[in-house]
Coordinates of C-alpha atoms in Angstrom, one line a residue:
X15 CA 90.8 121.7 76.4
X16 CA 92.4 118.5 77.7
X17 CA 91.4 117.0 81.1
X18 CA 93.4 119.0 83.6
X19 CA 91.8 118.6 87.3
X20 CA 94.4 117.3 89.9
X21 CA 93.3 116.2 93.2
X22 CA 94.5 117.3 95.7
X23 CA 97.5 115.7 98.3
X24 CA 95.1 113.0 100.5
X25 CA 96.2 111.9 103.9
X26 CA 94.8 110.3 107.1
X27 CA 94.6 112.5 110.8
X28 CA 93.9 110.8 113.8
X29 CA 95.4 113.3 116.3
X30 CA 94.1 115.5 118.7
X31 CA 92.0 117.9 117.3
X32 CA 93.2 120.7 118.8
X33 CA 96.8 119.7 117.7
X34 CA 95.7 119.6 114.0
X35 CA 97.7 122.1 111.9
X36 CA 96.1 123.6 109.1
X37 CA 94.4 126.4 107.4
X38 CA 91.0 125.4 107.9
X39 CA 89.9 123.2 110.8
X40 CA 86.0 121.8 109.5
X41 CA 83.9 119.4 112.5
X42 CA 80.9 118.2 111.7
X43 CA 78.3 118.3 114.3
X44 CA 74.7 115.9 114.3
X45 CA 71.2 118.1 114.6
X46 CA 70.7 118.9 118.2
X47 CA 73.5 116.4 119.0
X48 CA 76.0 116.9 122.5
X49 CA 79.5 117.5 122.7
X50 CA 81.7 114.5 123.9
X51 CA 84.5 112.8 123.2
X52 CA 87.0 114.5 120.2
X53 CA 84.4 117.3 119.8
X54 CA 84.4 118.3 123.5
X55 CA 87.9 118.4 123.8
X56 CA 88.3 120.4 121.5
X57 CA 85.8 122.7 123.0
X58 CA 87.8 122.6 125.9
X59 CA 90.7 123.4 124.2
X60 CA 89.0 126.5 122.3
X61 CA 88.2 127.7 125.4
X62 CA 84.2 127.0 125.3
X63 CA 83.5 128.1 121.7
X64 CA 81.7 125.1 120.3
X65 CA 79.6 124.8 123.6
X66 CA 78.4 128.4 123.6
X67 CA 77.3 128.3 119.7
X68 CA 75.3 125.5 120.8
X69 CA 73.8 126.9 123.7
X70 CA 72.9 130.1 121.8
X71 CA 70.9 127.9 119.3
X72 CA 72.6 130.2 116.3
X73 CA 74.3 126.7 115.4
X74 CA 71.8 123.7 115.7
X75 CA 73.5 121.2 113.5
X76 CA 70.9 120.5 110.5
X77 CA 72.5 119.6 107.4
X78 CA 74.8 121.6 105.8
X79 CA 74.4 124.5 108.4
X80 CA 78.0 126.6 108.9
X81 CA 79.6 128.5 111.6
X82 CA 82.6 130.0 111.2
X83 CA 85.1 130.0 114.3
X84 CA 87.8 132.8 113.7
X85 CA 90.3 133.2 115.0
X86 CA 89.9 130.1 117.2
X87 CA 92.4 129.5 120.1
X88 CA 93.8 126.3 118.5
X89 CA 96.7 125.6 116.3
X90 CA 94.2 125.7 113.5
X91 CA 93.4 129.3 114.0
X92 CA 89.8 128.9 111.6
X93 CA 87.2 126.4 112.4
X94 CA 84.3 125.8 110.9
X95 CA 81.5 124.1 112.3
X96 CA 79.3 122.0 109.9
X97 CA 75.6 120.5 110.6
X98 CA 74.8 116.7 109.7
X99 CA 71.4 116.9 110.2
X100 CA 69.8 113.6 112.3
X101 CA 71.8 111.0 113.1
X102 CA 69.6 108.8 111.3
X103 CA 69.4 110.3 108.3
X104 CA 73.0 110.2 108.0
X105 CA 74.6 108.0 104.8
X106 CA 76.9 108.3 102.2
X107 CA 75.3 111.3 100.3
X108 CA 75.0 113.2 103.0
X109 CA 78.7 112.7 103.9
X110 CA 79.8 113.6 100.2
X111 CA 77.8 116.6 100.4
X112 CA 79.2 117.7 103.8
X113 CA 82.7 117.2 102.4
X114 CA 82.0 118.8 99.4
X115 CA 80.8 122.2 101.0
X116 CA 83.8 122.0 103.2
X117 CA 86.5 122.4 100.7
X118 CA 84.1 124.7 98.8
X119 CA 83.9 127.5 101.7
X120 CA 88.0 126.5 102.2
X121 CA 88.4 127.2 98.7
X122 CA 85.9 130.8 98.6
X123 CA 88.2 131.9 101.7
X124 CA 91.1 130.7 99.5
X125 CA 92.5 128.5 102.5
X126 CA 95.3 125.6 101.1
X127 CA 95.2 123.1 103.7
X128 CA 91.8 121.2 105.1
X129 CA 91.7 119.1 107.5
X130 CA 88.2 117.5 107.7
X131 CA 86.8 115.7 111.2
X132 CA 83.5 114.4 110.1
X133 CA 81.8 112.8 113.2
X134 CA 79.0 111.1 113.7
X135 CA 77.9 107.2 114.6
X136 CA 79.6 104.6 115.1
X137 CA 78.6 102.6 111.3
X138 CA 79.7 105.5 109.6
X139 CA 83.0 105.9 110.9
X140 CA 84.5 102.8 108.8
X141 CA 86.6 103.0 105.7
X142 CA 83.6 103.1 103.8
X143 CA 82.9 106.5 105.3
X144 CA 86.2 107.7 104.8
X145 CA 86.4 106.7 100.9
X146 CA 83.2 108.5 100.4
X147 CA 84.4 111.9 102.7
X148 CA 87.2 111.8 100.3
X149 CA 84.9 111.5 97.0
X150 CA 82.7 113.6 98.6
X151 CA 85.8 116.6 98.8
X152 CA 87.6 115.9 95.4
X153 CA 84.3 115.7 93.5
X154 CA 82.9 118.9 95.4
X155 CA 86.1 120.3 93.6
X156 CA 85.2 120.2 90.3
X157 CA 83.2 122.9 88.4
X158 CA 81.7 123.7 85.1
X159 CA 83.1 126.7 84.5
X160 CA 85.9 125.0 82.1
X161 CA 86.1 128.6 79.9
X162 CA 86.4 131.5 82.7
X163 CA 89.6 133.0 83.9
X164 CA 90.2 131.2 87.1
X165 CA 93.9 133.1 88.0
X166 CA 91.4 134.1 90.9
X167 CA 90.3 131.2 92.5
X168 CA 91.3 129.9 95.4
X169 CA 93.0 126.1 95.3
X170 CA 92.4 123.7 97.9
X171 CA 96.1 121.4 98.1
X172 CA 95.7 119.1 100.7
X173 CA 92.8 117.9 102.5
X174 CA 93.3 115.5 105.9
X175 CA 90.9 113.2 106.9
X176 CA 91.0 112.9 110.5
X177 CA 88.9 110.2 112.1
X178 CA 89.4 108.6 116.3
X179 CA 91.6 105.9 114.9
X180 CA 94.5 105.4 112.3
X181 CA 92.1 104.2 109.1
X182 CA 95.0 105.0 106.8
X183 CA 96.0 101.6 106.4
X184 CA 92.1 100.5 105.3
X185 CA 92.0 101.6 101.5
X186 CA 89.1 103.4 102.2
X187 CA 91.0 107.0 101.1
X188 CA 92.8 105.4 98.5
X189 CA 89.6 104.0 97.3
X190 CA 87.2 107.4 97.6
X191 CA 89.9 109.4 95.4
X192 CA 90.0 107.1 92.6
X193 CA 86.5 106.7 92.3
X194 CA 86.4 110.7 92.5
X195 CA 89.0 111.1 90.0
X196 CA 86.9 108.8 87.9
X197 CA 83.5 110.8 88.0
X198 CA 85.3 113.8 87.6
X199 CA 86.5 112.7 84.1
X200 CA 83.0 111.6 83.4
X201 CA 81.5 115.0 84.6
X202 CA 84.1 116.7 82.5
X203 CA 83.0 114.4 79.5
X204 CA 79.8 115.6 79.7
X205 CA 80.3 119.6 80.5
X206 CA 82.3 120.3 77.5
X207 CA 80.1 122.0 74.8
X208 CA 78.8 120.0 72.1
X209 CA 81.5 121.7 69.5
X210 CA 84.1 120.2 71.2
X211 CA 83.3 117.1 72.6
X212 CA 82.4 115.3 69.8
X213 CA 81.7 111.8 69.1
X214 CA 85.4 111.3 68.1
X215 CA 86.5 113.2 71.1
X216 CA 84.7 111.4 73.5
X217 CA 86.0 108.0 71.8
X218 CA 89.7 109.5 71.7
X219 CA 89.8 110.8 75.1
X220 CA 88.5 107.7 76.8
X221 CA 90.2 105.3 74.7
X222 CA 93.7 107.5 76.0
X223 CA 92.6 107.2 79.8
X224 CA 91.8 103.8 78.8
X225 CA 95.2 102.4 77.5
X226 CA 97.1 104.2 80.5
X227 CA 94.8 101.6 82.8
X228 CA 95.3 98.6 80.9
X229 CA 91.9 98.7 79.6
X230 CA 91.3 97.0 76.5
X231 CA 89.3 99.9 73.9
X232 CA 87.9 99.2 70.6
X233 CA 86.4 102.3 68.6
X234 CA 84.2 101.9 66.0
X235 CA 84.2 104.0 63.2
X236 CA 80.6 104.5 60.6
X237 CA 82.3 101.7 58.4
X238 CA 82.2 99.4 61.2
X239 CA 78.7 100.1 62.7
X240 CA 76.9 100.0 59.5
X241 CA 79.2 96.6 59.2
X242 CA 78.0 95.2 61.9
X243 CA 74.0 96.1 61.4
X244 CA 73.7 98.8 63.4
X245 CA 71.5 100.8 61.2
X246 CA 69.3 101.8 63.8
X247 CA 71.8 103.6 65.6
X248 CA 72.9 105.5 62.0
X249 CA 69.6 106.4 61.8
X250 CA 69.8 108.8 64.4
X251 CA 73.4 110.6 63.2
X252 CA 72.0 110.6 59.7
X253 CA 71.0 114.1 60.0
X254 CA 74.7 116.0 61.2
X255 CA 77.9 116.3 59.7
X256 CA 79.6 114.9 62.3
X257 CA 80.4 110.9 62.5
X258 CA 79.0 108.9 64.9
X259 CA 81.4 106.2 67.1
X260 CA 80.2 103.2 69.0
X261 CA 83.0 102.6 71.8
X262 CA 83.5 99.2 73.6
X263 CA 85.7 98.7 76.4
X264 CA 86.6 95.6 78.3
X265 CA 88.1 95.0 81.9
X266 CA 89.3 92.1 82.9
X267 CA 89.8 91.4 86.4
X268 CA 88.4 88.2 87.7
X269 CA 86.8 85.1 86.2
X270 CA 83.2 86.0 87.4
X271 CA 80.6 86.8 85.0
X272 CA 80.8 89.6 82.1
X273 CA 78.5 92.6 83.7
X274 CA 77.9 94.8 80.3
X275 CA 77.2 98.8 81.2
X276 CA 75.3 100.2 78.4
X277 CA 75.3 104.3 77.8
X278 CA 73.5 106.6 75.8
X279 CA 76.2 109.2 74.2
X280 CA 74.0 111.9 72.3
X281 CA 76.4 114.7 72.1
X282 CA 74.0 117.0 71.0
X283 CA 70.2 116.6 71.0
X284 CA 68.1 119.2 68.9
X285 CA 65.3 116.6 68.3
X286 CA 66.3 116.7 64.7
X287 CA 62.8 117.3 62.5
X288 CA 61.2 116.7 65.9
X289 CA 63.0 119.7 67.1
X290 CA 62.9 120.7 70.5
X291 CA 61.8 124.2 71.9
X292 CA 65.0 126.7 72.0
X293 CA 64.3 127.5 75.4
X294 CA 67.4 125.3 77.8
X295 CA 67.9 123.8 74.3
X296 CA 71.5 124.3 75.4
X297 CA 71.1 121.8 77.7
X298 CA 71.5 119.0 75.2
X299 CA 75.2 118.8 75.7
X300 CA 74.3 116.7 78.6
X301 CA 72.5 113.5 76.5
X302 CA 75.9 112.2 76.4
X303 CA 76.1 111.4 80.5
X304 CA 74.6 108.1 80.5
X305 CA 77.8 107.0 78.1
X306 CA 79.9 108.9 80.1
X307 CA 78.5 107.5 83.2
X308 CA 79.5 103.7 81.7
X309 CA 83.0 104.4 80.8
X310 CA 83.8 106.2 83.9
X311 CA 82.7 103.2 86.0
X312 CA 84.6 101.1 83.9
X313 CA 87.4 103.0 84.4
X314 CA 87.2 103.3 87.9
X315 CA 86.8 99.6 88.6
X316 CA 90.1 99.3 86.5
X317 CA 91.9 101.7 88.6
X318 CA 90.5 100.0 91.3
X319 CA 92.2 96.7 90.0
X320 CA 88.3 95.1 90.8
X321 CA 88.8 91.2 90.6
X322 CA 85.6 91.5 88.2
X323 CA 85.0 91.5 84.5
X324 CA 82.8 94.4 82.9
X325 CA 82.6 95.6 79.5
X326 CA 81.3 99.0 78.7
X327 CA 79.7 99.4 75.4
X328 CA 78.6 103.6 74.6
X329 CA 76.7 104.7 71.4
X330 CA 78.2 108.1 70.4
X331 CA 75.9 110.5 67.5
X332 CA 74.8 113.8 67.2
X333 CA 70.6 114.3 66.5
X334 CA 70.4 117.2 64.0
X335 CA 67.8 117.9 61.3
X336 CA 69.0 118.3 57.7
X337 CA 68.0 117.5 54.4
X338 CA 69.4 114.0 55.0
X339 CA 68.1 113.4 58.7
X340 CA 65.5 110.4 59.6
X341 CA 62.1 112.0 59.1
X342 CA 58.6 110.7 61.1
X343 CA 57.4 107.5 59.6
X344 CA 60.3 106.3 58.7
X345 CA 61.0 102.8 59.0
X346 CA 64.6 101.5 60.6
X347 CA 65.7 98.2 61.3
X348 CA 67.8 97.4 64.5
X349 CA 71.3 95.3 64.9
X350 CA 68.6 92.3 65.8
X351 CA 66.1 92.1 63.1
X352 CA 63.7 94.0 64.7
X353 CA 62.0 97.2 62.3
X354 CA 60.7 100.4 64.1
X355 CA 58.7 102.7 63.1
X356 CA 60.2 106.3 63.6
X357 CA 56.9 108.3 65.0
X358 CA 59.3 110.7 66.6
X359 CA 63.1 111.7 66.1
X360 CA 63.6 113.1 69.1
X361 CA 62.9 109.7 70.5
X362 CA 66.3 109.1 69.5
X363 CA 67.9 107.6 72.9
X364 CA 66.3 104.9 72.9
X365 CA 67.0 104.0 69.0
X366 CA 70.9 104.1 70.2
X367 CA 70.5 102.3 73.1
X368 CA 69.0 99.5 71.4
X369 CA 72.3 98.8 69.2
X370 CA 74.5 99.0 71.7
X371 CA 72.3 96.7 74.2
X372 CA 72.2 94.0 71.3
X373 CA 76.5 94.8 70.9
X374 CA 77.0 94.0 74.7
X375 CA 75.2 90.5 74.3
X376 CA 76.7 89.7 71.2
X377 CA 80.1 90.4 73.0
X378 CA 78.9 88.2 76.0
X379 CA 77.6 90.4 78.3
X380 CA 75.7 88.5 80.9
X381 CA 74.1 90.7 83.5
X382 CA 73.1 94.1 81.8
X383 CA 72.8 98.1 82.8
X384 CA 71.9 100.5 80.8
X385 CA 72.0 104.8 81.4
X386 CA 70.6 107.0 79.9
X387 CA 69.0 110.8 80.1
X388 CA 66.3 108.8 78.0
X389 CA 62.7 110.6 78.8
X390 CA 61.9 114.2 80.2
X391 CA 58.5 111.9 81.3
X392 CA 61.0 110.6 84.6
X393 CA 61.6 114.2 85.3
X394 CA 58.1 114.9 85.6
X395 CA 57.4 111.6 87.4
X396 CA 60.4 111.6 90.3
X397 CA 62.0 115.0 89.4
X398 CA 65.7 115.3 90.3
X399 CA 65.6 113.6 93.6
X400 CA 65.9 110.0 92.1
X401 CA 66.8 108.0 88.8
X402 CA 64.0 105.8 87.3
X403 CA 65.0 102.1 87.7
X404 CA 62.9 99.4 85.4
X405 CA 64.1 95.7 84.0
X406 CA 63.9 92.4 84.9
X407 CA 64.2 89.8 86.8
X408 CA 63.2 91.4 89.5
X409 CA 65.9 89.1 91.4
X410 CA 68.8 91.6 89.1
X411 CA 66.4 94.7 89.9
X412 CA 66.6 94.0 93.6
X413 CA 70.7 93.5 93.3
X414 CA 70.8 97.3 91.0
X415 CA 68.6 98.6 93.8
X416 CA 70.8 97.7 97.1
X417 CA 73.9 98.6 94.7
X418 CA 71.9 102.3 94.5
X419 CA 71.4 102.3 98.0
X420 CA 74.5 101.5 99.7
X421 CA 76.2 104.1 97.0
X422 CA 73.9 106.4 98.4
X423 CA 72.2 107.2 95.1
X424 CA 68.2 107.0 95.0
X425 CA 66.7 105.4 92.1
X426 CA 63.0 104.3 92.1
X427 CA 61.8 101.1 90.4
X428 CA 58.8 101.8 87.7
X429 CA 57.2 99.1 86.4
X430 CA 57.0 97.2 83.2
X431 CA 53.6 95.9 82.6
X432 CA 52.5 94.1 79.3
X433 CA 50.1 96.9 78.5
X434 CA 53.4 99.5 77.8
X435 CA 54.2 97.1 74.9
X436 CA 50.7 97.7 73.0
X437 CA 51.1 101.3 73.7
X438 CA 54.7 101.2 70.5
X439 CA 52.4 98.7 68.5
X440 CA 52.8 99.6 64.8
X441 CA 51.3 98.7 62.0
X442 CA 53.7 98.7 60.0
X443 CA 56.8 97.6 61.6
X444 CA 57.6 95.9 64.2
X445 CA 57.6 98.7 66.5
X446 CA 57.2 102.3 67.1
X447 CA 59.7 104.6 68.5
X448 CA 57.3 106.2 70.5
X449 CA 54.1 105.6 72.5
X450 CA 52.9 109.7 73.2
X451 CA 52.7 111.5 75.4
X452 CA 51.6 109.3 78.6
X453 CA 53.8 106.8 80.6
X454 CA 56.5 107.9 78.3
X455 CA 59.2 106.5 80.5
X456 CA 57.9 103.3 80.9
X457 CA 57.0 102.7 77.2
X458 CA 60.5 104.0 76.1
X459 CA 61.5 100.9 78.9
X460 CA 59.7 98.6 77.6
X461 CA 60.7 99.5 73.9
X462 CA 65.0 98.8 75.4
X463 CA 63.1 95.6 76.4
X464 CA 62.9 94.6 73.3
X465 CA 66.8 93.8 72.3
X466 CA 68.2 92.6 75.5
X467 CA 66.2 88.9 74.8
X468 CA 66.1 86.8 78.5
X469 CA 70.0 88.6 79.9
X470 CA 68.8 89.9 83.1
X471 CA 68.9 93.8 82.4
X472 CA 68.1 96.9 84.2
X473 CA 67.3 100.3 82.5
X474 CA 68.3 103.2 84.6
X475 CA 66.7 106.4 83.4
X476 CA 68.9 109.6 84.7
X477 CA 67.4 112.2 82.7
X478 CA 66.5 113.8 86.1
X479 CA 69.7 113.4 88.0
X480 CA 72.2 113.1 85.5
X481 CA 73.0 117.3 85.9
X482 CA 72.0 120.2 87.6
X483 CA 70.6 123.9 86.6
X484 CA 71.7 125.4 89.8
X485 CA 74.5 126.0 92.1
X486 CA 74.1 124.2 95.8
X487 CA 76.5 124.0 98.5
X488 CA 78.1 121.1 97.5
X489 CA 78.8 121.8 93.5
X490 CA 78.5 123.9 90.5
X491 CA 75.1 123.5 88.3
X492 CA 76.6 121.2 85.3
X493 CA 77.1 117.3 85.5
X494 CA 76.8 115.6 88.5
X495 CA 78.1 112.2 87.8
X496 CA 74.8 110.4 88.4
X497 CA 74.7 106.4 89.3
X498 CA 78.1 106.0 88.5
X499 CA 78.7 105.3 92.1
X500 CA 76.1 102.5 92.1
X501 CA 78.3 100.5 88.8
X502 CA 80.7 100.6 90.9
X503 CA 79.3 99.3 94.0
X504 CA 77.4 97.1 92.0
X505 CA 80.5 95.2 90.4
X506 CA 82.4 95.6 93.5
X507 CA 80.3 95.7 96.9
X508 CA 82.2 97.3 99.6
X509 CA 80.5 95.6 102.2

C-alpha cells in the first residue's frame, strides 16, 4: 500500500454563526462557562437551545463532552455542542483533541461538510490556534485500520474554521495542514506492519516525499554503513534477512545553525536472542517511530519553506535472532572508537542510535535531538502521559522543553547523574549495552551520551507516547505522531 490520505478542502468562516451552511455545525463551549457574544447569538437564533442544555446541567462543558442539536432551527440543521473543559487548562492539545473528535462524530454520522467554531479566550484565538484546530482535524482523520474494507466509512470533505475575525490571511490554516499532512505520513510510516515497511521501504518512500520537496536524501546501503564504521549499528541487523539502511536528509533553508534530528528506525523488534515475551510482541512494528518522527519534521519544516537548516539522520534494521544474530557478551565497536559490550540484544535502540548520533556530527550537526521508543523503563516511570527528556546543557534542555510546551506535547526532564555511567561499566570493553534492570532509562541516556562528545544534545525517550493500545475520542489506537510537533516548533518558533 502506497500513502493515500488526502486532506480534506480547508477554508476560513468568520460569519454569523447561524448563517454558516453546512452539514455539521460543531461550537465549542468552556466548563461551566456563559453564553455571550457569537455563542449567544446563536442561541438566539436556535430559538434558546444552547441556553436550556446549559440550564438543565445535561451539558456542562468539561472536555470533550457532546450534545447533539438535531434538527436545529439554523441553516445548519445539526449542531453539536463540544466541552473545553476550564478555561485555563485550555492549550494546544486540548484544541487538537476537540477538533479531532469533531470530524470523528461528523464522519460516524457520515456528514461531508464541517464547519468548526472553536471558542474560548482571547490568547487562543490567534493563528496559532487556528493552525493547531486544523492539525488537530486532519490528524483526527487518520486511522490504523490501513487493511479493512472502508467502502463504508463516512468521508469528511471540507472542514471551515470559523473564528470572530477573518484569520484567513494569517498562515495559521495553511500552516496547521501541512504540519498535519506531515505527521500523518509519519503515523502511516510507522502503522504499516513490519512485512511491508521495511528498511528499504521506509528509505524509498521518504526519500520519494523527499525529492518532491526539494529535500536533499542520501540512502545508505550495508556497503556504505559498514564503509563508514558503523559496525555497531550492523550489529543489531546481523540476525534478519533483511538489509539494514541508514537515511540522511538535509534542508536547507536559512544560514543559522545545522539542528541534526536523530531517530531510532527498528522496524521490527523481537529482542533477537534476548527475545521478548509473545504477549503485544506485535507491537514492535512501532520501534521505527522515533525515525519516523525525525523525517516527518524534516519534511514538514521543508514544506513549510522554514528559513532554518536541519538535517535528519534515521538508523533503519530489523532485530531478529538467527544463527548469525549478535549474541550476549559480545563485543562491538561503534562508528567512534568506542567498544560495547553486548549484555543484552534487546538493548538494541540504543546501539543504533549511537551510529547515527556520531553520523549527524560528522555531517555538522550542531545542536542535537534524538527519538526514540528506547526503554519500556520510561513507560513505567511517566506512563503515556509524557515523553522522557534527558541531555545537556541544560541551557539546550531548557530550549527542547519550551519547544515541548508551546507544541503542547509534555515531556519530563530525567536526569543524568555521573553514577548512571558506572552502572554500563564493563570490564571488558569500553562499555556495556545495558545497566539492568533499575533506572534503565537513564542509564540507556547516559550510554547515547557517550557519542555525541560536547554538541549540545537532548535524548527524547517516546517509548510511552509514541502510539496508543486504545481507541479515544480523538483517534484510532496505532501511531500517534509523538514530539514531532515540538521539532518543528523547536526549529521554527511560532511565537
Amino acid at each position: 500500500m502506497t500513502y493515500q490520505f488526502h486532506s480534506p478542502n480547508i477554508t476560513a468562516n468568520h460569519g454569523v454563526l447561524a448563517d454558516v451552511e453546512a452539514d455539521l455545525l460543531v461550537v465549542t463551549c468552556g466548563q461551566d462557562e456563559k453564553l455571550s457574544g457569537p455563542l449567544q447569538e446563536l442561541d438566539s437564533a436556535a430559538g434558546g437551545l444552547l441556553q436550556a442544555l446549559l440550564d438543565s446541567g445535561s451539558f456542562r462543558g468539561r472536555t470533550l463532552e457532546a450534545e447533539w442539536i438535531y434538527p436545529a432551527p439554523v441553516k445548519s440543521r445539526r449542531i453539536l455542542l463540544l466541552g473545553t473543559g476550564k478555561a485555563d487548562q485550555l492549550d494546544p492539545r486540548i484544541l487538537r483533541r476537540v477538533a479531532a473528535s469533531a470530524v470523528r462524530h461528523a464522519r460516524a454520522k457520515k456528514l461531508s461538510r464541517v464547519c468548526l467554531a472553536v471558542n474560548g479566550p482571547e490568547a487562543m484565538s490567534s493563528s496559532y490556534a487556528q493552525q493547531n484546530i486544523v492539525d488537530g482535524a486532519i490528524t483526527g482523520l487518520v486511522d490504523s485500520d490501513l487493511y479493512k474494507d472502508r467502502s463504508k466509512k463516512g468521508t469528511v470533505e471540507e472542514i471551515a474554521i470559523w473564528s470572530a475575525e477573518d484569520t484567513a490571511a494569517d498562515g495559521g490554516l495553511e500552516r496547521g495542514r501541512q504540519i498535519a499532512e506531515n505527521i500523518n505520513f509519519g503515523r502511516w510510516l510507522s502503522d504499516e506492519p513490519a512485512n511491508i515497511m521495511t528498511p528499504e521501504r521506509v528509505a524509498a518512500e521518504v526519500a520519494e516525499r523527499a525529492s518532491a520537496l526539494g529535500v536533499e536524501c542520501e540512502v545508505l546501503d550495508e556497503g556504505a554503513i559498514r564503509a563508514a564504521g558503523m559496525t555497531s549499528l550492523l550489529s543489531v541487523s546481523q540476525g534478519s534477512s533483511v538489509p539494514a539502511r541508514v537515511l540522511v536528509l538535509r534542508y536547507k533553508g536559512g544560514d543559522g545553525p545545522l539542528l541534526g534530528y536523530v531517530g531510532k528506525g527498528v522496524t521490527f523488534d523481537t529482542g533477537g536472542i534476548s527475545i521478548k515475551p509473545a504477549g503485544d510482541m506485535h507491537y514492535m512494528k512501532y520501534d521505527m517511530c522515533g525515525a519516523a518522527a525525525a523525517v516527518s519534521a524534516v519534511l514538514a519544516l521543508a514544506a513549510l519553506k522554514a528559513k532554518v537548516n536541519v538535517i535528519g539522520v534515521v538508523g533503519l534494521v530489523e532485530n531478529m535472532p538467527s544463527g548469525s544474530a549478535t549474541r550476549p557478551g559480545d563485543v562491538i565497536h561503534a562508528a567512534n572508537g568506542k567498544s560495547v559490550e553486548v549484555i543484552n540484544t534487546d538493548a538494541e535502540g540504543r546501539l543504533v542510535l549511537a551510529d547515527v548520533l556520531d553520523l549527524a556530527r560528522k555531517r555538522g550537526a550542531e545542536r542535537l535531538v534524538d527519538l526514540a521508543t528506547l526503554t519500556g523503563a520510561i513507560r513505567v516511570a511517566l506512563g503515556a502521559a509524557a515523553t522522557g527528556a534527558m541531555g545537556a546543557p541544560q541551557s539546550w534542555v531548557d530550549t527542547v522543553l519550551q519547544a515541548s510546551s508551546r507544541a503542547g506535547e509534555r515531556a519530563w526532564q530525567l536526569p543524568l547523574y555521573p553514577e548512571y555511567l558506572d552502572m554500563i561499566k564493563s570490564n571488558i570493553a569500553d562499555l556495556m549495552n545495558s545497566g539492568g534492570r533499575y533506572a534503565g532509562a537513564l542509564t540507556a541516556g547516559i550510554f547515547l551520551q557517550q557519542f555525541v562528545g560536547d554538541t549540545p544534545w537532548v535524548h527524547l525517550d517516546i517509548a510511552g507516547t509514541a502510539y496508543t493500545e486504545k481507541d479515544s475520542g480523538w483517534q484510532m489506537k496505532g501511531a500517534t505522531g509523538a514530539m514531532i510537533r515540538t521539532l518543528i516548533e523547536l526549529a521554527e518558533p511560532t511565537f
